Coordinates of C-alpha atoms in Angstrom, one line a residue:
Chain A
X1215 CA 0.1 0.1 -0.1
X1216 CA 1.3 3.4 -0.8
X1217 CA 0.0 6.1 1.5
X1218 CA -0.3 8.6 -1.3
X1219 CA -3.2 11.2 -0.5
X1220 CA -4.4 12.1 -3.7
X1221 CA -6.8 14.9 -4.2
X1222 CA -9.8 13.1 -5.4
X1223 CA -12.1 14.7 -8.0
X1224 CA -15.8 15.0 -7.5
X1225 CA -16.9 12.4 -9.8
X1226 CA -14.6 9.8 -8.1
X1227 CA -15.6 10.9 -4.8
X1228 CA -19.3 10.1 -5.5
X1229 CA -18.5 6.7 -7.3
X1230 CA -16.7 5.9 -4.1
X1231 CA -19.5 6.8 -1.8
X1232 CA -22.1 5.1 -4.1
X1233 CA -19.7 1.7 -3.7
X1234 CA -19.5 2.0 -0.1
X1235 CA -23.2 2.5 0.1
X1236 CA -24.1 -0.4 -2.2
X1237 CA -21.7 -2.7 -0.2
X1238 CA -22.9 -1.9 3.2
X1239 CA -26.5 -1.7 2.1
X1240 CA -26.1 -5.2 0.7
X1241 CA -24.4 -6.4 4.0
X1242 CA -27.4 -5.0 6.0
X1243 CA -30.2 -6.1 4.0
X1244 CA -28.9 -9.3 3.1
X1245 CA -27.0 -10.6 6.3
X1246 CA -27.9 -8.4 9.1
X1247 CA -31.7 -8.4 8.5
X1248 CA -32.3 -12.2 8.8
X1249 CA -30.4 -12.0 12.2
X1250 CA -32.5 -9.0 13.6
X1251 CA -35.5 -10.9 12.1
X1252 CA -34.9 -14.0 14.4
X1253 CA -35.0 -12.0 17.5
X1254 CA -38.0 -10.0 16.7
X1255 CA -40.2 -13.0 15.7
X1256 CA -38.9 -14.8 18.7
X1257 CA -40.1 -11.9 21.2
X1258 CA -43.3 -11.2 19.2
X1259 CA -45.6 -12.5 22.0
X1260 CA -43.4 -10.8 24.8
X1261 CA -40.5 -12.0 27.0
X1262 CA -42.6 -14.5 29.0
X1263 CA -43.9 -16.4 26.1
X1264 CA -40.2 -16.6 25.0
X1265 CA -38.8 -17.7 28.2
X1266 CA -41.4 -20.2 28.8
X1267 CA -41.0 -21.8 25.3
X1268 CA -37.2 -21.9 25.9
X1269 CA -37.8 -23.6 29.2
X1270 CA -39.7 -26.3 27.8
X1271 CA -38.6 -29.8 28.6
X1272 CA -38.3 -30.6 24.7
X1273 CA -36.1 -27.6 24.3
X1274 CA -33.9 -28.4 27.1
X1275 CA -33.1 -31.8 26.0
X1276 CA -32.4 -30.6 22.6
X1277 CA -29.8 -28.2 24.1
X1278 CA -28.4 -31.0 26.2
X1279 CA -28.2 -33.3 23.1
X1280 CA -26.8 -30.7 21.1
X1281 CA -24.0 -30.0 23.5
X1282 CA -23.3 -33.7 24.0
X1283 CA -22.8 -34.3 20.3
X1284 CA -20.5 -31.3 20.0
X1285 CA -18.5 -32.5 23.1
X1286 CA -18.0 -35.8 21.5
X1287 CA -17.2 -34.9 17.8
X1288 CA -15.2 -31.8 18.4
X1289 CA -12.3 -33.2 20.5
X1290 CA -12.1 -36.4 18.1
X1291 CA -11.6 -33.8 15.2
X1292 CA -9.1 -31.9 17.0
X1293 CA -6.9 -35.2 17.7
X1294 CA -7.5 -35.8 14.1
X1295 CA -6.6 -32.3 13.0
X1296 CA -3.4 -32.1 14.8
X1297 CA -2.2 -35.7 13.8
X1298 CA -3.1 -35.0 10.2
X1299 CA -1.4 -31.6 10.4
X1300 CA 1.8 -33.1 12.1
X1301 CA 2.2 -35.5 9.3
X1302 CA 1.5 -33.4 6.5
X1303 CA 3.5 -30.2 7.8
X1304 CA 6.5 -32.0 9.1
X1305 CA 7.2 -35.1 6.9
X1306 CA 7.5 -35.9 3.2
X1307 CA 5.7 -38.8 1.8
X1308 CA 4.0 -40.1 -1.0
X1309 CA 0.4 -39.1 -1.6
X1310 CA 0.4 -36.2 0.6
X1311 CA -1.6 -33.8 -1.8
X1312 CA -4.1 -37.0 -2.1
X1313 CA -4.4 -36.8 1.8
X1314 CA -5.0 -33.3 1.9
X1315 CA -7.8 -33.5 -1.0
X1316 CA -9.3 -36.3 1.0
X1317 CA -9.5 -34.2 4.3
X1318 CA -11.2 -31.5 2.4
X1319 CA -13.6 -33.8 0.7
X1320 CA -16.5 -33.3 3.5
X1321 CA -16.6 -29.7 2.4
X1322 CA -17.8 -30.5 -1.1
X1323 CA -20.2 -33.3 -0.1
X1324 CA -23.8 -32.3 0.5
X1325 CA -24.8 -32.6 4.1
X1326 CA -27.5 -34.8 3.2
X1327 CA -25.1 -37.3 1.6
X1328 CA -23.0 -37.1 4.6
X1329 CA -25.9 -38.3 6.6
X1330 CA -27.1 -40.8 3.7
X1331 CA -23.6 -42.6 3.7
X1332 CA -24.0 -43.6 7.4
X1333 CA -27.5 -44.7 6.8
X1334 CA -26.3 -47.0 3.9
X1335 CA -23.6 -48.3 6.3
X1336 CA -25.5 -48.6 9.5
X1337 CA -29.1 -48.4 8.5
X1338 CA -31.4 -51.5 8.7
X1339 CA -30.7 -52.3 5.0
X1340 CA -27.0 -51.2 5.3
X1341 CA -23.9 -53.0 5.5
X1342 CA -23.8 -53.4 9.2
X1343 CA -27.4 -53.1 9.7
X1344 CA -28.3 -56.7 10.4
X1345 CA -25.5 -57.6 12.3
X1346 CA -26.1 -54.4 14.6
X1347 CA -29.7 -55.4 14.9
X1348 CA -28.8 -59.0 16.0
X1349 CA -26.5 -57.3 18.7
X1350 CA -29.2 -54.7 19.8
X1351 CA -27.1 -51.9 18.8
X1352 CA -28.7 -48.8 17.5
X1353 CA -26.8 -46.1 15.4
X1354 CA -29.1 -44.7 13.0
X1355 CA -32.0 -42.9 14.6
X1356 CA -29.9 -42.7 17.6
X1357 CA -27.2 -40.7 19.2
X1358 CA -24.2 -42.5 17.6
X1359 CA -25.6 -41.7 14.2
X1360 CA -25.8 -38.0 15.1
X1361 CA -22.3 -38.0 16.5
X1362 CA -21.0 -39.8 13.4
X1363 CA -22.7 -37.4 11.0
X1364 CA -21.5 -34.6 12.8
X1365 CA -17.9 -35.7 12.9
X1366 CA -18.1 -36.2 9.1
X1367 CA -19.3 -32.8 8.4
X1368 CA -16.8 -30.9 10.6
X1369 CA -13.8 -33.2 10.0
X1370 CA -11.8 -30.7 8.0
X1371 CA -12.0 -27.5 10.1
X1372 CA -9.1 -28.1 12.6
X1373 CA -6.8 -29.7 10.1
X1374 CA -7.5 -27.0 7.5
X1375 CA -6.3 -24.4 10.2
X1376 CA -3.2 -25.9 11.3
X1377 CA -1.7 -27.4 8.2
X1378 CA -0.9 -23.9 6.4
X1379 CA 0.3 -22.5 9.8
X1380 CA 2.4 -25.4 10.6
X1381 CA 4.0 -25.4 7.1
X1382 CA 4.8 -21.7 7.2
X1383 CA 6.4 -22.1 10.9
X1384 CA 8.9 -24.7 10.0
X1385 CA 10.3 -27.4 12.3
X1386 CA 13.2 -25.6 13.5
X1387 CA 12.3 -25.2 17.1
X1388 CA 11.1 -28.8 17.3
X1389 CA 14.2 -29.9 16.1
X1390 CA 16.0 -27.9 18.5
X1391 CA 14.1 -29.4 21.3
X1392 CA 14.9 -33.0 20.2
X1393 CA 18.4 -32.1 19.8
X1394 CA 18.5 -30.7 23.4
X1395 CA 17.2 -34.0 24.6
X1396 CA 13.4 -33.5 24.7
X1397 CA 11.2 -36.6 24.3
X1398 CA 8.5 -36.8 21.6
X1399 CA 5.5 -35.9 23.9
X1400 CA 7.7 -33.3 25.7
X1401 CA 8.6 -31.5 22.4
X1402 CA 4.9 -31.7 21.4
X1403 CA 3.6 -30.2 24.7
X1404 CA 6.5 -27.7 25.4
X1405 CA 6.9 -26.4 21.7
X1406 CA 4.5 -27.5 19.2
X1407 CA 1.4 -27.0 21.2
X1408 CA 2.2 -23.4 22.4
X1409 CA 3.1 -22.5 18.9
X1410 CA -0.1 -23.5 17.4
X1411 CA -2.5 -22.9 20.3
X1412 CA -4.3 -19.7 18.7
X1413 CA -4.8 -21.3 15.4
X1414 CA -5.9 -24.5 17.0
X1415 CA -8.6 -22.5 19.4
X1416 CA -9.8 -20.8 16.1
X1417 CA -10.1 -24.3 14.4
X1418 CA -11.9 -25.4 17.5
X1419 CA -14.3 -22.2 17.3
X1420 CA -15.3 -23.1 13.5
X1421 CA -15.4 -26.6 14.2
X1422 CA -17.8 -26.3 17.2
X1423 CA -20.0 -23.5 15.4
X1424 CA -20.6 -26.1 12.7
X1425 CA -21.0 -29.0 15.0
X1426 CA -23.8 -27.3 16.9
X1427 CA -25.6 -25.7 14.0
X1428 CA -25.4 -28.6 11.6
X1429 CA -28.7 -29.4 10.1
X1430 CA -29.0 -31.5 6.8
X1431 CA -26.7 -34.3 7.9
X1432 CA -28.0 -34.7 11.4
X1433 CA -31.7 -34.6 10.0
X1434 CA -31.1 -37.7 7.7
X1435 CA -29.9 -40.0 10.7
X1436 CA -32.0 -38.4 13.4
X1437 CA -35.3 -39.9 12.7
X1438 CA -36.8 -36.9 14.6
X1439 CA -37.6 -38.6 17.9
X1440 CA -38.6 -35.8 20.2
X1441 CA -36.6 -35.7 23.3
X1442 CA -34.3 -38.4 22.2
X1443 CA -32.7 -37.6 19.1
X1444 CA -33.6 -34.0 18.2
X1445 CA -30.7 -31.4 18.4
X1446 CA -31.3 -27.5 18.5
X1447 CA -31.6 -27.0 14.7
X1448 CA -33.8 -30.2 14.6
X1449 CA -36.0 -28.8 17.2
X1450 CA -36.3 -25.5 15.3
X1451 CA -37.3 -27.3 12.2
X1452 CA -40.0 -29.6 13.9
X1453 CA -41.5 -26.5 15.8
X1454 CA -41.6 -24.5 12.6
X1455 CA -43.3 -27.3 10.6
X1456 CA -46.0 -27.6 13.4
X1457 CA -46.6 -23.8 12.9
X1458 CA -45.4 -23.0 16.3
X1459 CA -43.0 -20.0 15.1
X1460 CA -42.6 -18.4 18.1
X1461 CA -41.3 -21.4 19.6
X1462 CA -39.1 -22.2 16.5
X1463 CA -37.7 -18.6 16.6
X1464 CA -37.2 -18.9 20.4
X1465 CA -34.8 -22.0 19.8
X1466 CA -33.3 -20.2 16.9
X1467 CA -32.3 -17.2 18.8
X1468 CA -30.1 -19.4 21.0
X1469 CA -28.3 -20.6 17.9
X1470 CA -28.1 -17.2 16.7
X1471 CA -26.5 -15.9 19.9
X1472 CA -24.0 -19.1 19.7
X1473 CA -23.2 -17.8 16.1
X1474 CA -23.0 -14.0 17.4
X1475 CA -20.6 -15.3 20.3
X1476 CA -18.3 -17.4 17.7
X1477 CA -18.3 -14.3 15.3
X1478 CA -17.1 -12.0 18.3
X1479 CA -14.3 -14.6 19.5
X1480 CA -13.2 -15.0 15.9
X1481 CA -13.0 -11.6 15.2
X1482 CA -11.2 -11.0 18.5
X1483 CA -8.7 -13.8 17.7
X1484 CA -8.1 -12.4 14.3
X1485 CA -7.4 -8.7 15.7
X1486 CA -5.2 -10.1 18.6
X1487 CA -3.4 -13.0 17.1
X1488 CA -3.7 -12.5 13.4
X1489 CA -0.3 -13.5 12.4
X1490 CA -0.2 -16.5 15.0
X1491 CA -3.3 -17.9 13.0
X1492 CA -2.3 -16.9 9.5
X1493 CA -5.4 -18.5 7.9
X1494 CA -8.1 -16.4 6.2
X1495 CA -10.2 -18.3 3.9
X1496 CA -12.3 -21.0 5.7
X1497 CA -12.9 -23.7 3.2
X1498 CA -10.2 -22.1 1.0
X1499 CA -6.9 -23.7 0.4
Chain B
X1094 CA 15.0 -37.8 5.5
X1095 CA 16.3 -34.6 7.1
X1096 CA 13.5 -34.3 9.1
X1097 CA 13.4 -38.0 10.7
X1098 CA 15.0 -36.2 13.8
X1099 CA 11.2 -35.4 14.6
X1100 CA 8.9 -38.3 16.2
X1101 CA 5.5 -39.5 15.5
X1102 CA 5.6 -39.8 11.8
X1103 CA 4.2 -43.4 11.9
X1104 CA 1.8 -42.6 14.8
X1105 CA 0.4 -39.3 13.6
X1106 CA 0.1 -40.7 9.7
X1107 CA -1.5 -43.9 10.8
X1108 CA -3.9 -42.4 13.1
X1109 CA -5.0 -39.7 10.6
X1110 CA -5.3 -42.4 7.8
X1111 CA -7.4 -44.8 10.0
X1112 CA -9.6 -42.0 11.0
X1113 CA -10.1 -41.0 7.5
X1114 CA -10.7 -44.1 6.3
X1115 CA -13.5 -45.1 8.8
X1116 CA -15.0 -41.7 8.8
X1117 CA -15.1 -40.5 5.3
X1118 CA -13.8 -43.2 2.9
X1119 CA -15.6 -46.1 4.1
X1120 CA -18.9 -44.6 4.1
X1121 CA -18.5 -43.2 0.6
X1122 CA -17.4 -46.5 -0.5
X1123 CA -20.8 -47.8 0.7
X1124 CA -22.5 -45.0 -1.2
X1125 CA -20.9 -46.0 -4.5
X1126 CA -21.7 -49.8 -3.6
X1127 CA -25.2 -49.2 -3.1
X1128 CA -25.5 -46.8 -6.0
X1129 CA -24.3 -49.2 -8.3
X1130 CA -26.8 -51.8 -7.0
X1131 CA -29.7 -50.2 -8.9
X1132 CA -28.0 -51.2 -12.3
X1133 CA -28.1 -49.5 -15.6
X1134 CA -31.8 -49.7 -16.1
X1135 CA -32.5 -48.2 -12.7
X1136 CA -30.0 -45.6 -13.2
X1137 CA -31.7 -44.5 -16.6
X1138 CA -35.0 -44.9 -15.0
X1139 CA -33.9 -42.6 -12.1
X1140 CA -32.3 -40.1 -14.6
X1141 CA -35.3 -40.3 -17.1
X1142 CA -37.7 -39.2 -14.6
X1143 CA -38.7 -35.8 -14.9
X1144 CA -39.1 -34.9 -11.4
X1145 CA -35.4 -36.0 -10.8
X1146 CA -34.3 -33.9 -13.7
X1147 CA -36.1 -30.9 -12.5
X1148 CA -34.6 -31.1 -9.0
X1149 CA -30.9 -31.6 -10.4
X1150 CA -31.6 -28.7 -12.7
X1151 CA -32.6 -26.5 -9.9
X1152 CA -29.8 -27.7 -7.6
X1153 CA -27.0 -27.3 -10.2
X1154 CA -28.5 -24.2 -12.1
X1155 CA -29.7 -22.4 -9.0
X1156 CA -26.3 -22.8 -7.5
X1157 CA -24.5 -21.6 -10.7
X1158 CA -26.6 -18.6 -10.7
X1159 CA -26.0 -18.1 -7.1
X1160 CA -22.3 -18.4 -7.6
X1161 CA -22.3 -15.8 -10.4
X1162 CA -24.4 -13.4 -8.1
X1163 CA -21.9 -14.1 -5.4
X1164 CA -18.9 -13.5 -7.5
X1165 CA -20.6 -10.0 -8.5
X1166 CA -21.5 -9.1 -4.7
X1167 CA -18.5 -10.7 -3.3
X1168 CA -16.1 -8.6 -5.3
X1169 CA -17.9 -5.3 -4.6
X1170 CA -18.0 -6.0 -0.9
X1171 CA -14.4 -7.3 -0.8
X1172 CA -13.3 -4.1 -2.7
X1173 CA -14.9 -1.6 -0.5
X1174 CA -13.7 -3.5 2.6
X1175 CA -10.2 -3.6 1.5
X1176 CA -9.8 -0.3 -0.6
X1177 CA -12.0 2.2 1.4
X1178 CA -11.8 3.4 5.1
X1179 CA -15.2 4.4 6.4
X1180 CA -16.9 4.1 10.1
X1181 CA -18.0 0.8 10.9
X1182 CA -15.8 -1.0 8.5
X1183 CA -14.4 -3.6 10.8
X1184 CA -17.9 -4.4 12.0
X1185 CA -19.1 -4.8 8.3
X1186 CA -16.0 -6.9 7.8
X1187 CA -16.9 -9.2 10.8
X1188 CA -20.6 -9.3 9.4
X1189 CA -19.4 -11.1 6.4
X1190 CA -18.8 -14.2 8.1
X1191 CA -22.4 -14.6 9.5
X1192 CA -23.5 -17.2 7.1
X1193 CA -20.5 -19.5 8.2
X1194 CA -21.6 -19.0 11.8
X1195 CA -25.4 -19.0 11.6
X1196 CA -26.6 -22.5 11.7
X1197 CA -28.7 -23.1 8.2
X1198 CA -31.8 -24.0 9.8
X1199 CA -31.8 -20.7 11.5
X1200 CA -31.1 -19.0 8.3
X1201 CA -33.8 -20.7 6.5
X1202 CA -36.8 -19.7 8.9
X1203 CA -35.2 -16.2 9.0
X1204 CA -35.0 -15.8 5.3
X1205 CA -38.5 -17.2 5.0
X1206 CA -39.9 -14.7 7.6
X1207 CA -38.3 -11.9 5.3
X1208 CA -39.3 -13.0 1.8
X1209 CA -42.7 -14.7 2.4
X1210 CA -45.5 -13.0 0.6
X1211 CA -46.6 -11.7 4.1
X1212 CA -43.1 -11.2 5.2
X1213 CA -41.1 -8.1 6.1
X1214 CA -39.9 -7.8 2.5
X1215 CA -41.9 -10.1 0.8
X1216 CA -45.0 -7.8 1.5
X1217 CA -43.5 -5.1 -0.5
X1218 CA -42.7 -7.3 -3.4
X1219 CA -45.9 -9.0 -3.8
X1220 CA -48.0 -6.2 -5.2
X1221 CA -45.3 -6.2 -8.0
X1222 CA -46.0 -9.6 -8.5
X1223 CA -42.5 -10.7 -7.4
X1224 CA -42.5 -13.9 -5.3
X1225 CA -39.4 -15.1 -3.6
X1226 CA -40.2 -17.4 -1.0
X1227 CA -41.9 -20.8 -2.0
X1228 CA -40.5 -20.4 -5.7
X1229 CA -37.1 -20.9 -7.4
X1230 CA -36.0 -17.2 -6.6
X1231 CA -36.2 -18.2 -3.1
X1232 CA -34.0 -21.2 -3.5
X1233 CA -31.3 -19.1 -5.2
X1234 CA -31.4 -16.4 -2.6
X1235 CA -30.9 -19.1 0.3
X1236 CA -28.0 -20.3 -1.9
X1237 CA -26.5 -16.9 -2.1
X1238 CA -26.7 -16.3 1.6
X1239 CA -24.8 -19.5 2.4
X1240 CA -22.1 -19.2 -0.3
X1241 CA -21.5 -15.3 0.2
X1242 CA -18.6 -15.4 2.5
X1243 CA -16.4 -17.6 0.3
X1244 CA -16.0 -15.3 -2.4
X1245 CA -15.1 -12.2 0.0
X1246 CA -12.8 -14.1 1.9
X1247 CA -10.9 -15.6 -1.0
X1248 CA -10.6 -12.2 -2.7
X1249 CA -9.5 -10.1 0.5
X1250 CA -5.9 -11.1 1.0
X1251 CA -5.2 -11.0 -2.8
X1252 CA -6.8 -7.6 -3.1
X1253 CA -4.7 -6.4 -0.3
X1254 CA -1.6 -7.6 -1.8
X1255 CA -2.5 -6.5 -5.4
X1256 CA 0.3 -4.1 -6.8
X1257 CA -0.7 -0.6 -6.9
X1258 CA 2.1 0.3 -9.3
X1259 CA 0.2 -1.4 -12.3
X1260 CA -2.8 0.5 -11.7
X1261 CA -1.0 3.7 -11.3
X1262 CA 0.8 3.0 -14.4
X1263 CA -2.2 2.3 -16.4
X1264 CA -3.9 5.6 -15.2
X1265 CA -0.8 7.6 -16.1
X1266 CA -1.0 6.2 -19.4
X1267 CA -4.3 7.4 -19.8
X1268 CA -6.7 4.7 -19.0
X1269 CA -9.9 5.6 -17.2
X1270 CA -10.8 4.1 -14.0
X1271 CA -13.2 1.7 -15.7
X1272 CA -10.6 0.7 -18.1
X1273 CA -8.2 0.2 -15.3
X1274 CA -10.6 -2.0 -13.5
X1275 CA -11.9 -3.9 -16.1
X1276 CA -8.5 -4.5 -18.1
X1277 CA -6.0 -4.5 -15.5
X1278 CA -7.4 -5.3 -12.1
X1279 CA -9.9 -7.6 -12.9
X1280 CA -7.7 -10.1 -15.2
X1281 CA -5.3 -10.2 -11.9
X1282 CA -8.1 -11.1 -9.8
X1283 CA -9.7 -13.6 -11.9
X1284 CA -8.2 -16.9 -10.9
X1285 CA -9.1 -16.0 -7.3
X1286 CA -12.5 -15.0 -8.2
X1287 CA -13.0 -18.1 -9.6
X1288 CA -11.6 -20.1 -6.7
X1289 CA -14.2 -18.1 -4.5
X1290 CA -16.8 -19.0 -7.2
X1291 CA -16.0 -22.7 -7.0
X1292 CA -16.2 -22.7 -3.3
X1293 CA -19.6 -20.9 -3.3
X1294 CA -20.9 -23.3 -5.9
X1295 CA -19.9 -26.4 -4.0
X1296 CA -21.6 -25.3 -1.0
X1297 CA -24.7 -24.2 -2.9
X1298 CA -25.2 -27.5 -4.8
X1299 CA -25.5 -29.3 -1.8
X1300 CA -27.2 -27.0 0.5
X1301 CA -30.3 -28.2 2.4
X1302 CA -31.0 -26.7 5.6
X1303 CA -31.5 -23.1 4.7
X1304 CA -33.1 -23.7 1.2
X1305 CA -35.8 -26.4 2.3
X1306 CA -37.6 -23.8 4.4
X1307 CA -37.8 -21.1 2.0
X1308 CA -38.4 -23.3 -1.0
X1309 CA -41.7 -24.5 -0.5
X1310 CA -40.6 -27.7 -2.0
X1311 CA -43.1 -28.0 -4.7
X1312 CA -42.1 -31.0 -7.3
X1313 CA -41.0 -30.1 -10.5
X1314 CA -40.9 -26.5 -9.5
X1315 CA -39.1 -25.6 -6.4
X1316 CA -37.8 -29.0 -5.1
X1317 CA -34.0 -29.4 -4.8
X1318 CA -32.0 -32.6 -5.4
X1319 CA -30.8 -33.0 -1.7
X1320 CA -34.4 -33.0 -0.6
X1321 CA -35.4 -35.5 -3.3
X1322 CA -32.8 -37.9 -1.7
X1323 CA -34.2 -37.2 1.8
X1324 CA -37.8 -38.5 0.4
X1325 CA -36.3 -41.5 -1.2
X1326 CA -34.7 -42.4 2.0
X1327 CA -38.1 -41.8 3.9
X1328 CA -39.6 -44.2 1.4
X1329 CA -36.9 -46.7 2.2
X1330 CA -35.8 -46.6 -1.4
X1331 CA -32.0 -46.7 -0.2
X1332 CA -30.5 -47.8 -3.7
X1333 CA -32.5 -44.8 -5.5
X1334 CA -31.3 -42.3 -2.8
X1335 CA -27.6 -43.7 -3.0
X1336 CA -27.8 -43.5 -6.8
X1337 CA -29.1 -39.8 -6.7
X1338 CA -26.5 -39.0 -4.1
X1339 CA -23.6 -40.5 -6.3
X1340 CA -24.9 -38.5 -9.4
X1341 CA -24.8 -35.3 -7.4
X1342 CA -21.3 -35.9 -6.1
X1343 CA -19.9 -37.1 -9.5
X1344 CA -21.6 -33.9 -11.2
X1345 CA -20.2 -31.5 -8.6
X1346 CA -16.7 -33.1 -9.0
X1347 CA -16.7 -32.7 -12.7
X1348 CA -17.9 -29.0 -12.3
X1349 CA -15.2 -28.4 -9.8
X1350 CA -12.7 -30.0 -12.1
X1351 CA -13.9 -28.0 -15.0
X1352 CA -13.7 -24.9 -13.0
X1353 CA -10.1 -25.5 -11.9
X1354 CA -9.0 -25.8 -15.6
X1355 CA -10.7 -22.4 -16.5
X1356 CA -8.7 -21.0 -13.4
X1357 CA -5.5 -22.6 -15.0
X1358 CA -6.4 -20.8 -18.2
X1359 CA -7.3 -17.6 -16.4
X1360 CA -4.2 -17.2 -14.8
X1361 CA -2.0 -18.1 -17.8
X1362 CA -0.5 -14.6 -17.9
X1363 CA -0.7 -14.1 -14.2
X1364 CA 2.9 -13.7 -12.8
X1365 CA 3.2 -14.6 -9.2
X1366 CA 2.1 -11.5 -7.5
X1367 CA 4.7 -9.7 -5.1

């Protein structure tokens, strides 16, 4: 960037104003308004109706289930992401590019297909369906199915954040630690982990937001059994389809608050630790 | 082998491969296997059905259109956020990521509340005969919403690192602002724009949550392909669902490969910037 302060001529100034107006107007109408509508519709019948509809047992069990599913799937994908990033960013091996492409695969698979594949594996007519049935194990239309579909959908997030960062950081510090006699895990916890902590947190944040908000994949494997297999997004759908709009939007506000919290934390991380995260385009390469 | 001083290669790679194999590859293999089970006849019957064709056309055509719209607005927003300074710029910048963070079901009901014929915005459009919700434009609108951040976020870093000297050279040689933009800046941005386009497209093709609420899901009119898969599953037509899923996956991969070829072609004169 050069800091030339050029004297702008009028037509150019107007063009610039118009561009800013068009861009911000688009953002407000197209992105901000949907967010506003969620809260307004939820509070349409007053704060009491809102609170009582959130306090209902079904809503609470949906919240509990959503937290449970995220609490299982996010840590698993963190371990995977760190392992994959360590292998890809620190070693040379054949098929590395292919491995990277496979990690990205869930991003270009429709959520519905992500759910469908598990029905084909574990459903009544699936590969393992009859065997599971004999042994009394339920995966589809039960919590394990929800967890599997969520893991599939959110698998790339942590790895995608860590790989470019660890590649750009290089391995000098880790090699030094080894030469100075650190054990493998000692090196990992004392050198590697501190170096990647903010990027890791960033990845966890995105992974968690998607895990708690996932709808398509989860909807296919859920079976929509109220109180048992409905996560918050599914609860929103069911209430909406039952014409309980205030109830649907009330649960939706919780998810919208989660989204706002995620955005705020994410922005904060970017401002504060931008160069230690060094990743800009989620889903990009 | 210089790096073999570092430990954990076998453990990390082995774990990553096993996990990826179990979570992603094995299930996708099941999809391919189940899909092949319906045979040539079944496949032809599936793809020959007008309802399937209409759904595929809406999913892919709508996603293409949505990605084009996103490329336009994404370029505008990225340009304004990178090049201009104005109050609230950082807030607007943070707002761009909202579609990533907002669960799709929430986006779906919110967009419907806005654009339904009696909705906040829909009621002003209805007298003009413009129907968005419960019609194909609603599907495209939802697809634009979910794909929007991809274009902006891929363009921003490139716009920031764009060499201003070239622009100034063009202008000092007498090019107008329009000429500078379309003949100097846009060609430099094109490969990146295509990356963002491809990401937005991939997301929109498979999008389900935000679309089904606003679409109205009228067969042959506003029904998307992922919904058809769900309906086949609900009728326990596993093979049909798998086949349609495989067709969608294959088609979107072909599309993405075509775009990456286009990208290579569009970048043919681009030198590495900086």
